[in-house]
Short mmCIF file of C-alpha atoms in Angstrom, two decimals:
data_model
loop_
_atom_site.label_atom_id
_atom_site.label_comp_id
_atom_site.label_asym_id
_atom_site.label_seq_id
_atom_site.Cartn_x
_atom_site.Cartn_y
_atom_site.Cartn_z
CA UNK H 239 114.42 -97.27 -127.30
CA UNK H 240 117.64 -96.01 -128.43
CA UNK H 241 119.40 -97.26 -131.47
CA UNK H 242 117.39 -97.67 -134.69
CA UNK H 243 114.28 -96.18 -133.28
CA UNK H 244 115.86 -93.08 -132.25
CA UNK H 245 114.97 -89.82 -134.64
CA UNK H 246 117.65 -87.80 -136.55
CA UNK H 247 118.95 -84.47 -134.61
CA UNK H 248 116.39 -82.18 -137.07
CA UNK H 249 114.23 -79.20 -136.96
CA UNK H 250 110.44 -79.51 -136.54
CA UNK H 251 109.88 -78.07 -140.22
CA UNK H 252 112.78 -80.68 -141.29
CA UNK H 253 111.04 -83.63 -139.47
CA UNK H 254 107.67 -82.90 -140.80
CA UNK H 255 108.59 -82.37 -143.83
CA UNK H 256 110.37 -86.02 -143.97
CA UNK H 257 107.36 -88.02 -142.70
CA UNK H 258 104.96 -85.48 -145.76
CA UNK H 259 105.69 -87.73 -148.56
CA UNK H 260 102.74 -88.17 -151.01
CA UNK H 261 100.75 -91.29 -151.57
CA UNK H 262 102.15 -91.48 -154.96
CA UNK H 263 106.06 -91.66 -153.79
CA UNK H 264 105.04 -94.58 -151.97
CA UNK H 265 103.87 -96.67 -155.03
CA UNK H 266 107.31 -95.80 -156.68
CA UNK H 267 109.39 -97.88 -154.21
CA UNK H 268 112.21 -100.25 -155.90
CA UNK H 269 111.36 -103.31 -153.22
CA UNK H 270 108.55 -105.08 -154.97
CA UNK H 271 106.07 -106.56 -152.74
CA UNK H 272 106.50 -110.00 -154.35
CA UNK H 273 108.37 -111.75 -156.63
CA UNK H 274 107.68 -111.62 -160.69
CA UNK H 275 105.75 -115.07 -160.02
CA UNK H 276 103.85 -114.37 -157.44
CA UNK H 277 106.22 -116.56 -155.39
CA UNK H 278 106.04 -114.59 -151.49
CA UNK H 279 109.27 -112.65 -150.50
CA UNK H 280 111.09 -114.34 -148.05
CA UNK H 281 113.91 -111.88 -148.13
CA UNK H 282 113.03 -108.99 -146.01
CA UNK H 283 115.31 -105.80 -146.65
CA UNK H 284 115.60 -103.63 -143.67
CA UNK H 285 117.69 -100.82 -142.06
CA UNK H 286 119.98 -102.15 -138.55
CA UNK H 287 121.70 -99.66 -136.07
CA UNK H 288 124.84 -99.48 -135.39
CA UNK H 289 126.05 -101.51 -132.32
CA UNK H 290 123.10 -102.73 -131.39
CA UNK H 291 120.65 -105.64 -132.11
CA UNK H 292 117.07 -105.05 -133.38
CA UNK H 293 114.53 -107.56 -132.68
CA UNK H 294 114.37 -108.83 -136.09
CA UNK H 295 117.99 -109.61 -135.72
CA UNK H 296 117.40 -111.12 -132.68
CA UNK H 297 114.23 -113.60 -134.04
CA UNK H 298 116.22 -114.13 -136.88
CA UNK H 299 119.12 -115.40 -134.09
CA UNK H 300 117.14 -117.23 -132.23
CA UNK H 301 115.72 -119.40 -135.43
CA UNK H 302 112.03 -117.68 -134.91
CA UNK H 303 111.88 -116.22 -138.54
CA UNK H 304 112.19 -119.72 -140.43
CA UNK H 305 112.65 -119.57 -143.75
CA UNK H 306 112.38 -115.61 -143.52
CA UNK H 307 115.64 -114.27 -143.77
CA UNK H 308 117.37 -110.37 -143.44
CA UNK H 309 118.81 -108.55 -146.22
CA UNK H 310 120.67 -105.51 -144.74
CA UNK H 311 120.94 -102.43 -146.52
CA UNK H 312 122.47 -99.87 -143.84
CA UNK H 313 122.06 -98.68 -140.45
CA UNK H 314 119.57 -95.74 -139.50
CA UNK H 315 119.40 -93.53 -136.79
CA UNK H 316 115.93 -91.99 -138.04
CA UNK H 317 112.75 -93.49 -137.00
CA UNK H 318 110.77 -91.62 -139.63
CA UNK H 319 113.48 -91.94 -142.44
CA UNK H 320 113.20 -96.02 -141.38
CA UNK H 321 109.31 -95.70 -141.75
CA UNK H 322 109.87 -93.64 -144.84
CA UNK H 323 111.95 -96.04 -146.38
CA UNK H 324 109.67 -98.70 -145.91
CA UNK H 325 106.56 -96.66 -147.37
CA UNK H 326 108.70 -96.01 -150.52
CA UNK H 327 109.62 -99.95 -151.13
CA UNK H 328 113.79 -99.14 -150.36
CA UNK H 329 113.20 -101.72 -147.24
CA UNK H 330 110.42 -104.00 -146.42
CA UNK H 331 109.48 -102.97 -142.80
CA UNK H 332 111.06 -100.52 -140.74
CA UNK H 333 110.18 -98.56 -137.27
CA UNK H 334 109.25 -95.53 -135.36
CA UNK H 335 107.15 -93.86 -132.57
CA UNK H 336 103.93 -94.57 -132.93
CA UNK H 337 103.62 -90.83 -133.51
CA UNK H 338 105.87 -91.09 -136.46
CA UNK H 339 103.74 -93.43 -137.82
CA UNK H 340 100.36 -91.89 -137.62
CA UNK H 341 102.19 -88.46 -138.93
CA UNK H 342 102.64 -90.50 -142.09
CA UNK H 343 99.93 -92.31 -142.33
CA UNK H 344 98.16 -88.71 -142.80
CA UNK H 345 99.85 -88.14 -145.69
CA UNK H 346 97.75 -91.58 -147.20
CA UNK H 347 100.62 -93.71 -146.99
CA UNK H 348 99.55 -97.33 -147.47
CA UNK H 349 101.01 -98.39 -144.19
CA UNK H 350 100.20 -100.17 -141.25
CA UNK H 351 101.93 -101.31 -137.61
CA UNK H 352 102.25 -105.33 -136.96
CA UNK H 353 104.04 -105.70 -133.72
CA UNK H 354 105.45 -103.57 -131.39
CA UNK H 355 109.58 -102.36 -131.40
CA UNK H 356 110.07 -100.83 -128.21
CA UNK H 357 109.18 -98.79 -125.20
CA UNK H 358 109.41 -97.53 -121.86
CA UNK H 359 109.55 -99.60 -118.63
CA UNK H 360 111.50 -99.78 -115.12
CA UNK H 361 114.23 -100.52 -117.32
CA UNK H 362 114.27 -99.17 -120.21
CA UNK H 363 112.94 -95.17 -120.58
CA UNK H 364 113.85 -91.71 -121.02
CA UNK H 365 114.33 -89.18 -118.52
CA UNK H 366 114.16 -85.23 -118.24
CA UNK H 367 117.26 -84.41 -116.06
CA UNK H 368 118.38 -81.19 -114.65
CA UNK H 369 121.70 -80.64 -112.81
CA UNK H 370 121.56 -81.08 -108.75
CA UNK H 371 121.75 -77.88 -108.49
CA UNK H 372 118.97 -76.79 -110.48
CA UNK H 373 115.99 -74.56 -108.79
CA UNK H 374 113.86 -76.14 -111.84
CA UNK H 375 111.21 -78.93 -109.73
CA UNK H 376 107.95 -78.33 -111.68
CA UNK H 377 106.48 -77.77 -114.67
CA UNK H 378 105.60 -74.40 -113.87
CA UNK H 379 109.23 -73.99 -113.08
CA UNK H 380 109.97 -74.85 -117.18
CA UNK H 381 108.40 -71.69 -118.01
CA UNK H 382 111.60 -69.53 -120.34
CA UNK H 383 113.58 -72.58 -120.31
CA UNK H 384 115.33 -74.60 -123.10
CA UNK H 385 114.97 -78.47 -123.02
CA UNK H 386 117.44 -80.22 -125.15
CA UNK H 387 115.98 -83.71 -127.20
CA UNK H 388 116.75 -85.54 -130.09
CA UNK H 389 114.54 -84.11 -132.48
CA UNK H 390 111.08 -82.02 -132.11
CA UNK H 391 107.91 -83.11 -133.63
CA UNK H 392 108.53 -86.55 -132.14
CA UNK H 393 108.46 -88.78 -128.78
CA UNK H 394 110.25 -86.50 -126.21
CA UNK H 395 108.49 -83.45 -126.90
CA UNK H 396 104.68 -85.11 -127.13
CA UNK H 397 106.17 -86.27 -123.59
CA UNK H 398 107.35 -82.45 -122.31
CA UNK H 399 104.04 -81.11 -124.31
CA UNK H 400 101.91 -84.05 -122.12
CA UNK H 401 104.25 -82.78 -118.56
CA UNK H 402 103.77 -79.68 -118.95
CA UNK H 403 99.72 -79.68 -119.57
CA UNK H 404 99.09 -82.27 -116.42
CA UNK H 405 101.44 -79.72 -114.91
CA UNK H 406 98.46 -77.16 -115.09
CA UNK H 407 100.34 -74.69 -117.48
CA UNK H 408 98.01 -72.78 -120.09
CA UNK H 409 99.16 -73.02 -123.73
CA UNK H 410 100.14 -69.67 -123.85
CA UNK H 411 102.65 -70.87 -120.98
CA UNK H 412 103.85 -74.17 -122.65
CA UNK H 413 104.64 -71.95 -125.56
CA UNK H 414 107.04 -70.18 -123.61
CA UNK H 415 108.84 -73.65 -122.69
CA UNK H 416 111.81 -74.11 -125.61
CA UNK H 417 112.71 -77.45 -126.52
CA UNK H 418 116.04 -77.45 -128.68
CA UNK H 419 117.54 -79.95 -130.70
CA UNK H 420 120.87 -81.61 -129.43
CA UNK H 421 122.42 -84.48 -130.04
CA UNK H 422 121.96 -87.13 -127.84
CA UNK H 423 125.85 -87.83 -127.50
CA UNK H 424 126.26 -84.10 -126.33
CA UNK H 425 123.08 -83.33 -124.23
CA UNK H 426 125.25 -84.52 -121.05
CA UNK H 427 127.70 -81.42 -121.94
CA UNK H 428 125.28 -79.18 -122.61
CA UNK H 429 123.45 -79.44 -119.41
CA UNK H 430 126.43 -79.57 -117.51
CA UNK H 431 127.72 -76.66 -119.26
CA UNK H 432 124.44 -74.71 -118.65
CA UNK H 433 123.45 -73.77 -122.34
CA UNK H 434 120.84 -76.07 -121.58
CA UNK H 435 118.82 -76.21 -118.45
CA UNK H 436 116.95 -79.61 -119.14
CA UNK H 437 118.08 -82.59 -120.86
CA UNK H 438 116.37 -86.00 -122.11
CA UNK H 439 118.79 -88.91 -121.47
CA UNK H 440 118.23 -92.66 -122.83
CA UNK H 441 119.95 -96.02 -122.42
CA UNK H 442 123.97 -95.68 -122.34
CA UNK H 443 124.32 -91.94 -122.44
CA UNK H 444 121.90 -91.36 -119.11
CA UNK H 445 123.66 -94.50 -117.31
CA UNK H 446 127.06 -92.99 -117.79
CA UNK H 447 125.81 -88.89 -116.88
CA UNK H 448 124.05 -90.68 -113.46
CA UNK H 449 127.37 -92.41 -112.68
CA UNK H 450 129.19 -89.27 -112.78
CA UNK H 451 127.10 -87.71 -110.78
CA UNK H 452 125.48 -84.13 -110.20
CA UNK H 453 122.58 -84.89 -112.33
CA UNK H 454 118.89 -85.75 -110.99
CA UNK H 455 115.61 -86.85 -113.07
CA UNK H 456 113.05 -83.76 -113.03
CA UNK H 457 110.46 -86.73 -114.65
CA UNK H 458 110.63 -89.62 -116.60
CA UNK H 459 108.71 -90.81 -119.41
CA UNK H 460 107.16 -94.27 -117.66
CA UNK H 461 106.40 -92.30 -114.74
CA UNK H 462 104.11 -89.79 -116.82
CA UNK H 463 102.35 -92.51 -118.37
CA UNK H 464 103.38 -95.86 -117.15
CA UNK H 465 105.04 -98.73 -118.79
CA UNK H 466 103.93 -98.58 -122.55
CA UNK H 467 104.93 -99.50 -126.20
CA UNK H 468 106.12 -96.31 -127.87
CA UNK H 469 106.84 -97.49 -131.55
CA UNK H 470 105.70 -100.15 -134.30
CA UNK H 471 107.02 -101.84 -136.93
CA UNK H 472 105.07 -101.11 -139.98
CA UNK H 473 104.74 -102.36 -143.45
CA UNK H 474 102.84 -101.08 -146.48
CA UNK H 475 99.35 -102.55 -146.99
CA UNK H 476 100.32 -103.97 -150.32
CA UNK H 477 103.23 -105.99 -149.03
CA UNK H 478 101.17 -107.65 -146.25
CA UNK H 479 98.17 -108.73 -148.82
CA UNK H 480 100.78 -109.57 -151.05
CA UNK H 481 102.94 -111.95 -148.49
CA UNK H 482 100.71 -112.55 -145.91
CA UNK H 483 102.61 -115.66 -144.94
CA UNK H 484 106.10 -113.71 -144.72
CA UNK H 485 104.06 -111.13 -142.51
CA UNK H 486 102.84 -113.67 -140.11
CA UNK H 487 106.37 -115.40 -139.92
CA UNK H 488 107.65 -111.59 -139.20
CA UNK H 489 105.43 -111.07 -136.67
CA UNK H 490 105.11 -113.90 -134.27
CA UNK H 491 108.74 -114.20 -134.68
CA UNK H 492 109.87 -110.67 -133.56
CA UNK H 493 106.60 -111.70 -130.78
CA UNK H 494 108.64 -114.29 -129.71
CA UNK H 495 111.94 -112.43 -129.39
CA UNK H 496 110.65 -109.92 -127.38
CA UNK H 497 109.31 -112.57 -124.63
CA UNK H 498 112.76 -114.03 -125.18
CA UNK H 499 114.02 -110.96 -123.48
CA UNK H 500 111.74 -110.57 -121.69
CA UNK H 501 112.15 -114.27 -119.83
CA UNK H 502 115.63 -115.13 -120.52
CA UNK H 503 118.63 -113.05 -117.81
CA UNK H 504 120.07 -110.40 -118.93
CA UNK H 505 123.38 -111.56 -118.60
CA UNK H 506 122.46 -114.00 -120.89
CA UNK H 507 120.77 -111.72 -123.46
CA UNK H 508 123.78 -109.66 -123.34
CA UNK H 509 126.03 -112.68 -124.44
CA UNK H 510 123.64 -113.20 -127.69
CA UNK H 511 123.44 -109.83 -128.47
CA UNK H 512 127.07 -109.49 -128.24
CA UNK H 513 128.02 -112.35 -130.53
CA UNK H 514 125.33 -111.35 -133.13
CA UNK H 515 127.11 -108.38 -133.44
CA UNK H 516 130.72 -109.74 -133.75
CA UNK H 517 129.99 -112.41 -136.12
CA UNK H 518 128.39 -110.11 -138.42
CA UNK H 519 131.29 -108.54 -139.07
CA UNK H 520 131.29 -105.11 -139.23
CA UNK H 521 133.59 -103.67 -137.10
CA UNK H 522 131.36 -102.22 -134.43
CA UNK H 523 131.99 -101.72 -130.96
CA UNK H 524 130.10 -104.11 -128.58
CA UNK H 525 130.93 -102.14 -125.43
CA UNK H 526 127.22 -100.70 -125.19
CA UNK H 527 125.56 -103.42 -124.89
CA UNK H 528 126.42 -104.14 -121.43
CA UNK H 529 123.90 -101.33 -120.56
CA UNK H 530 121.13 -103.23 -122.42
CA UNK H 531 118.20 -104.04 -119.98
CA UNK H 532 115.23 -104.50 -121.74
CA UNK H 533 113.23 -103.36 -125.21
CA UNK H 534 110.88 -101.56 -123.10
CA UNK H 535 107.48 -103.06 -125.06
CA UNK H 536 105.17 -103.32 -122.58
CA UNK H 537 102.26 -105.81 -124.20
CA UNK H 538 102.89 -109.52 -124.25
CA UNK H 539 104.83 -110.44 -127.65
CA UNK H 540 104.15 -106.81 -128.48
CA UNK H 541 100.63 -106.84 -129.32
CA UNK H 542 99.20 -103.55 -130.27
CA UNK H 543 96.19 -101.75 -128.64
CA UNK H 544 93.88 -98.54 -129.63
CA UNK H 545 95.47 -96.74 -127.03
CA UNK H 546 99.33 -96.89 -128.34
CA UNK H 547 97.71 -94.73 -130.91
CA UNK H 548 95.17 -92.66 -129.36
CA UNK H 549 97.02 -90.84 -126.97
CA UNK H 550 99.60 -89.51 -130.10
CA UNK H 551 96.54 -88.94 -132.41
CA UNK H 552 95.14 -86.42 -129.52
CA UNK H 553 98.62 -84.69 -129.32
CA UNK H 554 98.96 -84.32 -132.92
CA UNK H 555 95.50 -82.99 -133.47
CA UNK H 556 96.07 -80.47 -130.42
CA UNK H 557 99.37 -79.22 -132.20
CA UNK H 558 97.25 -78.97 -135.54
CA UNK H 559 99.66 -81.17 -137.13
CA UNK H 560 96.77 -83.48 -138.38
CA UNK H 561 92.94 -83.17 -138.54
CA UNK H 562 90.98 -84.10 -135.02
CA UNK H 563 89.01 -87.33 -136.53
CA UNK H 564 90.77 -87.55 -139.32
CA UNK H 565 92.70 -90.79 -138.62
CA UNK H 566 91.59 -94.47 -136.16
CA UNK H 567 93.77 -95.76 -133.93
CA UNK H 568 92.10 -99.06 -135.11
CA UNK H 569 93.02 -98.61 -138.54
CA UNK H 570 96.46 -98.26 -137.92
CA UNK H 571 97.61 -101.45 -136.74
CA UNK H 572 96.72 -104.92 -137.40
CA UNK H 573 97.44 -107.53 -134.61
CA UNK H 574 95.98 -110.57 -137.05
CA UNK H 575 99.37 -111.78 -138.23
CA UNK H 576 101.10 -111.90 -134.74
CA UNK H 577 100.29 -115.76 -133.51
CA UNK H 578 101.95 -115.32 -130.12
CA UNK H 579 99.62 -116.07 -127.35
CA UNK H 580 96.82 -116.85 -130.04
CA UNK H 581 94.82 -120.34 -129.48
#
């Protein structure tokens, strides 16, 4: 999803040097996991986007965090500085692709994912377009070309890595494929303007380049893999033996936001959304929302399974970026403090 879960425009080296923080940066953090008397935090500090509504936000909203409440500190537009700042104690949970996660969980960062934060469906997803024009219709056909994302290291390019290896392409081929880094509110321009010959599109900025027209999908994330949950929220080990009862309230209720969405029309959705945002007051624009179709979280009440993990764990091992073996999916996440659907 777009938003807060969206990586920083960065370099590979810059990305993976971001998630490669040490074990002992993460016990230096300044949020304590619980109060001088033992007392459970109840206060969660966390990291919003700008414009938009996170599902936190939206349990807290809907009355699903009870006595749980949201301290904001900022907005982000960095999945792995969110994760980061949650690792270090700056915020109390925070979120990422599930890639992200696992990258910094190598580094034996206390951390684990409780509930899914978004993904890719029908509605929600990201796409590889090229111009109408374009003799590019394979993956074979990628071969010299640049693809313009976000960031590298991250979601879209395990995605081009993953098209382009179904596509039958050696690695010596793939290698030859050259994803870039653009922004995501200039990747429209810069396909249009050829310095790009493929570009991934999300949420707003893809609705608006289709509408104009000359643009067509060469593949979409959901229809390389299906509908699936693509990021986690995660908190550090200590913090959820620590406040156990504030993890359970944070994860059942962000459960039972998601089905919210999931169940309640969009229209009406929309009109939440859009008066969350106005009555917090700070002078963001509510215009985007009206593209808002869904989180994209595939799992009922975002419940997290081995193979939201697996399939990242295998592409980071392939690129060498991590050890084959050295990490479980199963150790990753924990589903036991997310009641929905439970009993």
């Amino acid at each position: 999803m777009p938003t807060a879960f969206a990586p920083r425009p960065t370099s590979r080296r810059q990305f993976l040097a971001l998630l490669g923080i040490s074990a002992a940066a993460v016990s230096c953090g300044t949020a304590t996991a619980t109060g001088g008397s033992g007392k459970q935090i109840t206060s969660l500090k966390y990291q919003g986007a700008v414009g938009a509504v996170t599902l936190p936000e939206l349990a807290a909203d809907l009355g699903y965090l009870g006595d749980v409440t949201l301290d904001w500190v900022g907005n982000t537009i960095s999945g792995p500085q969110d994760i980061q700042s949650a690792a270090t104690g700056q915020t109390h949970f925070g979120s990422a692709f599930n890639g992200a996660v696992i990258k910094l969980a190598s580094t034996k960062a206390p951390i684990k994912a409780v509930v899914a934060s978004y993904g890719s469906d029908q509605h929600s997803y990201g796409g590889y377009y090229v111009l109408e024009d374009s003799p590019i219709r394979s993956a074979r056909d990628l071969i010299g070309k640049k693809v313009g994302m976000n960031t590298l290291g991250a979601h879209y390019q395990a995605l081009l890595d993953i098209y382009l290896s179904r596509g039958g392409l050696s690695k010596a081929e793939a290698d030859k494929v050259e994803p870039l880094v653009v922004p995501p509110v200039n990747t429209e321009q810069s396909l249009r303007q050829r310095t790009i010959e493929v570009g991934v599109l999300t949420g707003v900025l893809r609705d608006k380049a289709l509408a104009a027209g000359g643009i067509r999908p060469l593949f979409t994330d959901v229809e390389l893999l299906g509908p699936f949950s693509a990021g986690t929220y995660i908190m550090t080990e200590r913090f959820i033996k620590q406040n156990p009862d504030t993890v359970r309230t944070f994860a059942t209720g962000v459960a039972k936001a998601i089905e919210w969405s999931r169940t309640t029309p969009r229209e009406e959705v929309i009109a939440r959304m859009t008066e969350i945002v106005k009555k917090r007051g700070r002078n963001e624009d509510t215009s985007t929302l009206q593209y808002w179709h869904s989180y994209g979280i595939a799992e009922a009440g975002g419940r997290i399974s081995d193979k939201e993990f697996q399939l990242w764990l295998d592409w980071l091992g392939e690129r060498g970026d991590i050890k084959p073996g050295q990490l479980k999916a199963a150790d990753l996440y924990t589903n036991e403090f997310n009641g929905y659907g439970k009993g």
